[in-house]
Short mmCIF file of N, CA and C in Angstrom, two decimals:
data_model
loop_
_atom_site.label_atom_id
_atom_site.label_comp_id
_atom_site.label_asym_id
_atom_site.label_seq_id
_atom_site.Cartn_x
_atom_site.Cartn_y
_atom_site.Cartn_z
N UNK T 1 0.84 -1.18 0.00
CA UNK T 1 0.00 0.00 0.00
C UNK T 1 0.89 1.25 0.00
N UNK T 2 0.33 2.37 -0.63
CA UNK T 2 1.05 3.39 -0.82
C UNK T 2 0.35 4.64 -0.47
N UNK T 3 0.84 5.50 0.31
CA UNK T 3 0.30 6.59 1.22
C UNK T 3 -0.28 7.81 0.33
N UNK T 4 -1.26 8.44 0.32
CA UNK T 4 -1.56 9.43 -0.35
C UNK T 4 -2.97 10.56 0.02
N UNK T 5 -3.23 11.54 -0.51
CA UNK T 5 -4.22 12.20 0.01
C UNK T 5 -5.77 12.47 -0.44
N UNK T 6 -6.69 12.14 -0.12
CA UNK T 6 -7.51 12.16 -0.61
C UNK T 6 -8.49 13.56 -0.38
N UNK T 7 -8.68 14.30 -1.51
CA UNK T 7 -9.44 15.64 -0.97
C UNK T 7 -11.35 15.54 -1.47
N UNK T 8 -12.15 15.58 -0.90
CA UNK T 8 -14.00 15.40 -1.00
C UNK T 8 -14.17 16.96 -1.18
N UNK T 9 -14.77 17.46 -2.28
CA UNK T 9 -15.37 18.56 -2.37
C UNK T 9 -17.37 18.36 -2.68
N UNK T 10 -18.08 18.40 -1.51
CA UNK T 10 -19.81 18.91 -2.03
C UNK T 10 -19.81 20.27 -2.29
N UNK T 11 -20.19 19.96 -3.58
CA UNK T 11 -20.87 21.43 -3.93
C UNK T 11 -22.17 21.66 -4.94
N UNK T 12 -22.40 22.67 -5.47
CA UNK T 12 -23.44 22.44 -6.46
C UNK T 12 -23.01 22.18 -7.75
N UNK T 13 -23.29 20.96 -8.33
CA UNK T 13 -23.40 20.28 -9.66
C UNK T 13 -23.32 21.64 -10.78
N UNK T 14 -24.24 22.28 -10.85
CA UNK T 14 -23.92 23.68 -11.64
C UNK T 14 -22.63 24.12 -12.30
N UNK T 15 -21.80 24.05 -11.26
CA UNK T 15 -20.37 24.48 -11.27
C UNK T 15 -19.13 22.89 -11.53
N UNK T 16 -19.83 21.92 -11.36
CA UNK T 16 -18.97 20.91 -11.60
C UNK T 16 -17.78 20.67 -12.51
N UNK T 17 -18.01 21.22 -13.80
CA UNK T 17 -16.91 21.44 -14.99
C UNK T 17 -15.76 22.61 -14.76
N UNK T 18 -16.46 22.96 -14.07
CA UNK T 18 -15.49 24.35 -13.54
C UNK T 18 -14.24 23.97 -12.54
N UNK T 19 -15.07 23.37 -11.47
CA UNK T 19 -14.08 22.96 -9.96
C UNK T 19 -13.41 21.28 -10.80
N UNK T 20 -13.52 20.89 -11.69
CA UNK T 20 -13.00 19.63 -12.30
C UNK T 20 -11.94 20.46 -13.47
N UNK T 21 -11.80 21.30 -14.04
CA UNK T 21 -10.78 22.03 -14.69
C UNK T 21 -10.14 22.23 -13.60
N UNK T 22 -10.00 22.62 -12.28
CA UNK T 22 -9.33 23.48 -11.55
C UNK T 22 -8.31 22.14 -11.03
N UNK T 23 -9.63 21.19 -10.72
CA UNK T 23 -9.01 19.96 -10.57
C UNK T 23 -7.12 19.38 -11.23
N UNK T 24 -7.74 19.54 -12.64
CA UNK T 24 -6.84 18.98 -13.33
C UNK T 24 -5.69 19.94 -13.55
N UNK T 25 -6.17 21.57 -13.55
CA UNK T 25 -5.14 22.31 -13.60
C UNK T 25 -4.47 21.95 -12.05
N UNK T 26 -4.62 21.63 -11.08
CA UNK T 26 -3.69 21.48 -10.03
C UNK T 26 -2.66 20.40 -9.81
N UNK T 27 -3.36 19.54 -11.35
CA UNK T 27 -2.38 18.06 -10.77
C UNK T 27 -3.08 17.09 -10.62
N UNK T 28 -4.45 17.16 -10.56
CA UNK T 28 -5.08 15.60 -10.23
C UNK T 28 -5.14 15.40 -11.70
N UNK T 29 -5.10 13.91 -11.90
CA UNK T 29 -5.00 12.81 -12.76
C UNK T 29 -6.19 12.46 -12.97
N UNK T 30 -7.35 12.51 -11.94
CA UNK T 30 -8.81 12.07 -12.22
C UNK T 30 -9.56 12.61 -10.98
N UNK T 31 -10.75 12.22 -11.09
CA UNK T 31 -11.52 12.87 -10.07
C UNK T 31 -12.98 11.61 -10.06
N UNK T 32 -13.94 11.71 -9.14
CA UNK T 32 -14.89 10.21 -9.67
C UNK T 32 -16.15 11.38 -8.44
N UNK T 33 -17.31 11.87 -9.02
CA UNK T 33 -18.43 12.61 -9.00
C UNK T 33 -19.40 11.67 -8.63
N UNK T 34 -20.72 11.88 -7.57
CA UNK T 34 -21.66 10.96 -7.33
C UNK T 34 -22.83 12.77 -6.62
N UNK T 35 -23.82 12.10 -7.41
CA UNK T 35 -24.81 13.04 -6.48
C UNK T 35 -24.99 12.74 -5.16
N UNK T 36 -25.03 13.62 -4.66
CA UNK T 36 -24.91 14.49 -3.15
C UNK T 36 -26.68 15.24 -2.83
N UNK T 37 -27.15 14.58 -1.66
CA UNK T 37 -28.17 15.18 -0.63
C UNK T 37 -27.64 15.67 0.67
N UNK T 38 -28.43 16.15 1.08
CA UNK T 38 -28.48 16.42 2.39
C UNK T 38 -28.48 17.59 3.29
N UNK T 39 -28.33 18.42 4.40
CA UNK T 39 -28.95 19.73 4.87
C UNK T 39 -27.74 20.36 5.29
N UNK T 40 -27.58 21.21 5.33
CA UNK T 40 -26.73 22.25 5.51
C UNK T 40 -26.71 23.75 6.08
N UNK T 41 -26.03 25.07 6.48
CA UNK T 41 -26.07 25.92 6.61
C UNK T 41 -27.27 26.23 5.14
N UNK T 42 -27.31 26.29 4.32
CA UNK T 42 -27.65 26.99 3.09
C UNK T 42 -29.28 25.92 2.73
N UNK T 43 -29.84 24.92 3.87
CA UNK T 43 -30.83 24.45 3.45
C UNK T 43 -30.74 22.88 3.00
N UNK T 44 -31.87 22.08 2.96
CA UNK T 44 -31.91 20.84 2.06
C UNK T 44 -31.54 21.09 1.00
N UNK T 45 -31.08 19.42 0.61
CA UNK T 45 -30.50 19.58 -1.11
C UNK T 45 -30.96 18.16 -1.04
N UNK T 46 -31.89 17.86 -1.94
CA UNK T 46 -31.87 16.38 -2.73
C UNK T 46 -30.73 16.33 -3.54
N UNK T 47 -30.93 14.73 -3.70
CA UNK T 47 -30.01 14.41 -4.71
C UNK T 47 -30.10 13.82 -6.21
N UNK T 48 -31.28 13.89 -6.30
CA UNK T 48 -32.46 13.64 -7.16
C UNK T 48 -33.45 14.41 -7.59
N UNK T 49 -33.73 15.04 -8.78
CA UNK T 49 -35.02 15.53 -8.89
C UNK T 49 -34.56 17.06 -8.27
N UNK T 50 -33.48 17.60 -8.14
CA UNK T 50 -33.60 19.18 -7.61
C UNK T 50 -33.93 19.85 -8.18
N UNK T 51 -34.64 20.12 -8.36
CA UNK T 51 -35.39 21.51 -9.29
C UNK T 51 -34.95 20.82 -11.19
N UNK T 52 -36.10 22.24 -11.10
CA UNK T 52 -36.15 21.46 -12.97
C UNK T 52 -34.02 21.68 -13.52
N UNK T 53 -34.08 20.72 -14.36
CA UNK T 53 -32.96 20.18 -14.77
C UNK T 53 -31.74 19.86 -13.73
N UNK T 54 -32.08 19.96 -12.43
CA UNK T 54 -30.85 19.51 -11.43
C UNK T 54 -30.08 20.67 -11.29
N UNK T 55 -30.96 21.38 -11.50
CA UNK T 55 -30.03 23.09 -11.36
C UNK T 55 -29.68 22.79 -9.42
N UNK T 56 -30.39 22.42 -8.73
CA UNK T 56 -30.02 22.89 -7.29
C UNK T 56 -29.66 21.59 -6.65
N UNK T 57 -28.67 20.61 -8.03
CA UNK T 57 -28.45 19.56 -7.48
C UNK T 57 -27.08 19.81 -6.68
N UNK T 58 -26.85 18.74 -5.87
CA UNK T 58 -25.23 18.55 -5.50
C UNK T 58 -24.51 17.49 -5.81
N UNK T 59 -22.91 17.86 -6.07
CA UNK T 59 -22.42 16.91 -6.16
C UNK T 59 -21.14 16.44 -5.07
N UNK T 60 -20.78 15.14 -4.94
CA UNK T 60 -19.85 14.87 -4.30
C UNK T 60 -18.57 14.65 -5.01
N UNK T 61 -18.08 15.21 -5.21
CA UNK T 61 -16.33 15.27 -5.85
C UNK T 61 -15.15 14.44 -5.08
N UNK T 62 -14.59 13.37 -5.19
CA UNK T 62 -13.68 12.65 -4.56
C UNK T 62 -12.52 12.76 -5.99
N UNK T 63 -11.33 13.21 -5.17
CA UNK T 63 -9.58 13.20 -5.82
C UNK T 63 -8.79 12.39 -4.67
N UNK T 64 -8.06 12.02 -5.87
CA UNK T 64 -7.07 10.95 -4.78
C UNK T 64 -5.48 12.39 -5.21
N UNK T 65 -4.70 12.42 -4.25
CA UNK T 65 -3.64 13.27 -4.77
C UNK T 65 -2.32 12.93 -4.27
N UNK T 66 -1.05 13.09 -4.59
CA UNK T 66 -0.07 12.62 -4.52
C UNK T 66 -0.01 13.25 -3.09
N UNK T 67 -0.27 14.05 -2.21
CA UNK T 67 0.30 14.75 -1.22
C UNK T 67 -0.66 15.86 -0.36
N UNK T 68 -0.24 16.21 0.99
CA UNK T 68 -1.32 16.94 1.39
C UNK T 68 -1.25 18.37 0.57
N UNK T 69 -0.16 18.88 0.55
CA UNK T 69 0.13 19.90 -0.09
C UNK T 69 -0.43 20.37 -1.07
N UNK T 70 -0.49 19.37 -1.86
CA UNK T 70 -1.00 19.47 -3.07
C UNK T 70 -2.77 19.64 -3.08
N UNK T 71 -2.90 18.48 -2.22
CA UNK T 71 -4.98 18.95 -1.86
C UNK T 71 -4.61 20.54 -1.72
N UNK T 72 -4.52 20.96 -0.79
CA UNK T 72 -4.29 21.86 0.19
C UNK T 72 -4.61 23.03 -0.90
N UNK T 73 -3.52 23.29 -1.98
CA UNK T 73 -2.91 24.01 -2.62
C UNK T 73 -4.46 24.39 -3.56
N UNK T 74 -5.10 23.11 -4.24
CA UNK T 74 -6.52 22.91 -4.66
C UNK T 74 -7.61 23.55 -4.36
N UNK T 75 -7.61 22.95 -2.81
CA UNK T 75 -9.01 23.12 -2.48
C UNK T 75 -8.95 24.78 -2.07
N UNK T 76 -7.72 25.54 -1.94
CA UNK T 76 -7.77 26.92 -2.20
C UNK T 76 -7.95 27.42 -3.02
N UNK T 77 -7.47 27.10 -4.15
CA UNK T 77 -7.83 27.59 -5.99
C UNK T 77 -9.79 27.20 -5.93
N UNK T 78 -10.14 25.95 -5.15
CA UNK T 78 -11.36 25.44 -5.63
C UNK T 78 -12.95 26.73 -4.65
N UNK T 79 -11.84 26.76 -3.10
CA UNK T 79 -12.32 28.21 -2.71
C UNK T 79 -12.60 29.27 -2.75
N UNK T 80 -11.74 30.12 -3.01
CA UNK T 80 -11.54 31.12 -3.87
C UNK T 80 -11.99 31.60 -5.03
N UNK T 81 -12.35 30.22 -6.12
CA UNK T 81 -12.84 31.01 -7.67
C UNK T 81 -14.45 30.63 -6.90
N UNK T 82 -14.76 29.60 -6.34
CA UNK T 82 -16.56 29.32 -6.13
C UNK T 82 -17.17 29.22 -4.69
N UNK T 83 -16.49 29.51 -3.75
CA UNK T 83 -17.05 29.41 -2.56
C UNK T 83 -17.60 30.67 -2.14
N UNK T 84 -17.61 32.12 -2.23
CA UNK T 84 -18.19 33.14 -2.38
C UNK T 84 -19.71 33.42 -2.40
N UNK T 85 -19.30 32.45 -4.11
CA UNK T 85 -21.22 32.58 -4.60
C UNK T 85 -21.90 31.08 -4.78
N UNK T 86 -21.79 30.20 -4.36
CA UNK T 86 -22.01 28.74 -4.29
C UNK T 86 -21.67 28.09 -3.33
N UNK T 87 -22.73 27.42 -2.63
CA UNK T 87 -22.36 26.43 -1.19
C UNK T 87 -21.40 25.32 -1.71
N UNK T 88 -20.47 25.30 -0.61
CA UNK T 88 -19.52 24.07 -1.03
C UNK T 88 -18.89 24.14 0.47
N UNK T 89 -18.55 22.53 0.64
CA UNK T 89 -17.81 21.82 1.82
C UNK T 89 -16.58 21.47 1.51
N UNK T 90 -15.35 21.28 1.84
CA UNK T 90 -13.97 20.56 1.54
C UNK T 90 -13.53 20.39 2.35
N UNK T 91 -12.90 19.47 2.27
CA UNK T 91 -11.88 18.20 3.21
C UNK T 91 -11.13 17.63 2.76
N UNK T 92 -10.17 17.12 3.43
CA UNK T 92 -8.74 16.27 3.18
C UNK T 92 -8.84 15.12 4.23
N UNK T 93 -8.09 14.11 3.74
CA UNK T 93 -8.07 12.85 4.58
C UNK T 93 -6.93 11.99 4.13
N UNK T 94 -6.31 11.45 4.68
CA UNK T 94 -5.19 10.44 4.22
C UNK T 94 -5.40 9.34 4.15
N UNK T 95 -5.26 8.99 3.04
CA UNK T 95 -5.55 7.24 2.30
C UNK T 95 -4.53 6.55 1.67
N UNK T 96 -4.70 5.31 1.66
CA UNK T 96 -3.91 4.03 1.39
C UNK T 96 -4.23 3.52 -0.23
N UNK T 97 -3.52 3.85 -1.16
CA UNK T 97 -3.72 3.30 -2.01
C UNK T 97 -3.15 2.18 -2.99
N UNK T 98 -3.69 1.25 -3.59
CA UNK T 98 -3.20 0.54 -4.36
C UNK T 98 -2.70 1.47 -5.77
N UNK T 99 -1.66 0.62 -6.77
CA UNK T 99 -1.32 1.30 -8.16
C UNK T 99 -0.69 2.63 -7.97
N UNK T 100 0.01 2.98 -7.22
CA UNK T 100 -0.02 4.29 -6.96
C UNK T 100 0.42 5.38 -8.07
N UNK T 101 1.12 4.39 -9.59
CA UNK T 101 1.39 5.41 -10.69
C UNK T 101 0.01 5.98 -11.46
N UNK T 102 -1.22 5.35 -10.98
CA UNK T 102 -2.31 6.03 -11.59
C UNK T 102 -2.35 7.42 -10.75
N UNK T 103 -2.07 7.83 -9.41
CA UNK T 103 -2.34 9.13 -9.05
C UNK T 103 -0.48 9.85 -9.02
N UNK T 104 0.42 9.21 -9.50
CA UNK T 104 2.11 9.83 -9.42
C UNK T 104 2.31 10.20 -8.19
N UNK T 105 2.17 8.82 -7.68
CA UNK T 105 2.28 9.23 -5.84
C UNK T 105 3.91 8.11 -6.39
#
């Protein structure tokens, strides 16, 4: 097993192509998206069915990354351009991964 960092961004689906460019401009290799419910400072959010076309959907954003630094470095670029005007959560966590040349850990 090989040590590495894993950073979770919820936010609103809306903006998903956006915070997934920022993604890749930082260095991640991939990223793997799942709709996101649940209540918050800013209200309920289904995860299903949010308003017509999923405009007020959420999503859950999981990156695996070579280093904390490197999340770190991200989820500030991912702050900064959309956390202002769009609800969003981020976190870091340290994980064990197999293959580790798929993330250049």
């Amino acid at each position: 097993m090989h040590t590495a960092t894993k950073l979770v961004i919820i936010t609103e689906r809306s903006i998903l192509d956006g915070v997934a460019a920022l993604l890749e401009e930082g260095g991640a290799t991939g990223y793997t998206y799942v709709d996101a419910g649940g209540k918050g400072s800013r209200g309920k959010r289904r995860a299903r069915n949010a308003g017509l076309s999923g405009v007020m959907a959420n999503v859950k954003i999981e990156v695996v990354v070579s280093d904390h630094n490197m999340a770190e470095r991200i989820l500030n670029t991912v702050a900064e351009t959309y956390f202002q005007n769009y609800s969003g959560i981020a976190y870091v966590e340290p994980v064990e991964i197999l293959r580790p040349h798929k993330f250049h850990v």
